[in-house]
């Protein structure tokens, strides 16, 4: 995996092979960050990275200057890898080992961007449950967005908070926002 932009632009990170992950592709990640770059000043936002896996997305935000990042994953080795890379590069990433659904039910922290990259074999209901918990528990700051990465074979557009989707190869980023938040 490679960091695309920011302080560590071009830096390659090699995650252990035994991790149960599917990192976001460089093409998809570049497309996503082109969208976000036009909406946010990275040094002024907070980010929650759910199902963080290798930390690919968290590292990209950190390289671009985001100082408030929380990475959540249930796999011990994933959390350990993110912690070690964060320490090595002085990335401001707080790691939490937790089931994402449990985390979303208990956390009080609000973020400008919540990014979720669950396993592609989740059901539409499992994907939608992420959006439900984020909005029911009011976890986004005013103007914030939830982004869920999923396979092009899955549709999660039925959520009342769904805004739009962008496709990159076999991956889709679905964007969710609450228009009533001012």
Short mmCIF file of C-alpha atoms in Angstrom, two decimals, residues 27-154:
data_model
loop_
_atom_site.label_atom_id
_atom_site.label_comp_id
_atom_site.label_asym_id
_atom_site.label_seq_id
_atom_site.Cartn_x
_atom_site.Cartn_y
_atom_site.Cartn_z
CA UNK A 27 -7.10 4.29 -7.68
CA UNK A 28 -10.17 4.31 -5.42
CA UNK A 29 -8.33 6.07 -2.60
CA UNK A 30 -7.07 8.78 -4.96
CA UNK A 31 -10.61 9.34 -6.26
CA UNK A 32 -12.00 9.55 -2.74
CA UNK A 33 -9.40 12.04 -1.56
CA UNK A 34 -9.89 14.20 -4.66
CA UNK A 35 -13.54 14.52 -3.63
CA UNK A 36 -12.72 15.22 0.02
CA UNK A 37 -9.96 17.69 -0.82
CA UNK A 38 -12.57 19.98 -2.40
CA UNK A 39 -14.77 19.91 0.71
CA UNK A 40 -12.44 19.89 3.72
CA UNK A 41 -9.25 21.38 5.08
CA UNK A 42 -7.64 18.19 6.37
CA UNK A 43 -5.76 19.89 9.21
CA UNK A 44 -9.05 21.15 10.66
CA UNK A 45 -11.15 17.99 10.75
CA UNK A 46 -11.64 14.90 12.86
CA UNK A 47 -11.90 11.44 11.32
CA UNK A 48 -13.15 8.07 12.51
CA UNK A 49 -11.96 5.11 10.43
CA UNK A 50 -14.18 2.05 11.02
CA UNK A 51 -13.07 -1.45 10.02
CA UNK A 52 -9.67 0.24 9.64
CA UNK A 53 -7.76 -2.94 8.71
CA UNK A 54 -4.25 -1.92 7.65
CA UNK A 55 -4.90 1.73 8.49
CA UNK A 56 -4.58 2.69 4.82
CA UNK A 57 -7.22 5.46 5.04
CA UNK A 58 -6.09 6.69 8.48
CA UNK A 59 -2.49 6.96 7.25
CA UNK A 60 -3.61 8.96 4.22
CA UNK A 61 -5.50 11.43 6.42
CA UNK A 62 -2.51 11.71 8.79
CA UNK A 63 -0.10 12.35 5.91
CA UNK A 64 -2.40 15.15 4.74
CA UNK A 65 -2.31 16.85 8.13
CA UNK A 66 -5.36 15.55 10.00
CA UNK A 67 -4.53 15.65 13.72
CA UNK A 68 -7.62 13.94 15.17
CA UNK A 69 -7.99 10.38 13.86
CA UNK A 70 -9.55 7.35 15.53
CA UNK A 71 -9.08 3.93 13.89
CA UNK A 72 -11.41 1.12 15.02
CA UNK A 73 -10.97 -2.55 14.18
CA UNK A 74 -11.83 -5.80 15.94
CA UNK A 75 -8.70 -7.67 14.86
CA UNK A 76 -5.83 -7.49 17.36
CA UNK A 77 -3.06 -7.68 14.72
CA UNK A 78 -4.65 -4.91 12.62
CA UNK A 79 -4.79 -2.59 15.63
CA UNK A 80 -1.19 -3.51 16.51
CA UNK A 81 0.02 -2.78 12.98
CA UNK A 82 -1.69 0.64 12.92
CA UNK A 83 -0.19 1.46 16.33
CA UNK A 84 3.33 0.53 15.22
CA UNK A 85 3.17 2.52 11.95
CA UNK A 86 1.63 5.48 13.78
CA UNK A 87 4.42 5.45 16.34
CA UNK A 88 7.14 5.09 13.67
CA UNK A 89 5.82 8.04 11.61
CA UNK A 90 4.39 10.10 14.48
CA UNK A 91 0.86 9.83 13.09
CA UNK A 92 -1.84 11.18 15.46
CA UNK A 93 -4.00 8.05 15.29
CA UNK A 94 -5.84 6.74 18.32
CA UNK A 95 -6.45 3.01 17.85
CA UNK A 96 -9.37 1.16 19.39
CA UNK A 97 -9.83 -2.61 19.34
CA UNK A 98 -13.56 -3.11 19.24
CA UNK A 99 -16.42 -4.57 17.29
CA UNK A 100 -17.54 -1.61 15.16
CA UNK A 101 -21.24 -2.00 15.97
CA UNK A 102 -20.50 -2.06 19.72
CA UNK A 103 -18.25 0.97 19.32
CA UNK A 104 -20.96 2.93 17.46
CA UNK A 105 -23.53 2.11 20.15
CA UNK A 106 -21.30 3.39 22.99
CA UNK A 107 -19.10 6.18 21.61
CA UNK A 108 -19.94 9.85 22.17
CA UNK A 109 -17.16 11.26 19.97
CA UNK A 110 -18.35 13.21 16.94
CA UNK A 111 -16.32 13.42 13.75
CA UNK A 112 -16.39 15.44 10.55
CA UNK A 113 -15.79 12.31 8.48
CA UNK A 114 -16.62 8.74 9.40
CA UNK A 115 -15.20 6.25 6.93
CA UNK A 116 -16.25 2.59 7.04
CA UNK A 117 -14.67 -0.19 4.99
CA UNK A 118 -16.42 -3.36 6.17
CA UNK A 119 -15.95 -6.74 4.50
CA UNK A 120 -17.46 -6.75 1.02
CA UNK A 121 -19.44 -9.90 1.82
CA UNK A 122 -21.61 -8.05 4.35
CA UNK A 123 -25.33 -8.03 3.61
CA UNK A 124 -27.06 -4.80 2.62
CA UNK A 125 -28.62 -4.83 6.11
CA UNK A 126 -25.20 -5.00 7.78
CA UNK A 127 -23.99 -2.05 5.70
CA UNK A 128 -27.18 -0.07 6.41
CA UNK A 129 -26.86 -0.76 10.14
CA UNK A 130 -23.63 1.27 10.14
CA UNK A 131 -25.47 4.31 8.76
CA UNK A 132 -28.37 3.79 11.18
CA UNK A 133 -26.07 3.74 14.21
CA UNK A 134 -24.06 6.77 13.06
CA UNK A 135 -27.18 8.89 12.58
CA UNK A 136 -29.26 7.54 15.48
CA UNK A 137 -26.36 8.25 17.86
CA UNK A 138 -25.61 11.66 16.29
CA UNK A 139 -21.92 10.88 15.65
CA UNK A 140 -21.29 13.41 12.88
CA UNK A 141 -20.44 17.07 13.41
CA UNK A 142 -22.43 19.71 11.52
CA UNK A 143 -21.68 19.30 7.82
CA UNK A 144 -20.11 15.89 8.42
CA UNK A 145 -20.35 12.86 6.17
CA UNK A 146 -20.34 9.11 6.49
CA UNK A 147 -18.60 7.22 3.70
CA UNK A 148 -19.10 3.48 3.33
CA UNK A 149 -16.91 1.53 0.92
CA UNK A 150 -18.52 -1.55 -0.61
CA UNK A 151 -18.61 -3.77 -3.66
CA UNK A 152 -20.28 -2.60 -6.86
CA UNK A 153 -22.55 -5.63 -6.42
CA UNK A 154 -24.09 -4.20 -3.24
#
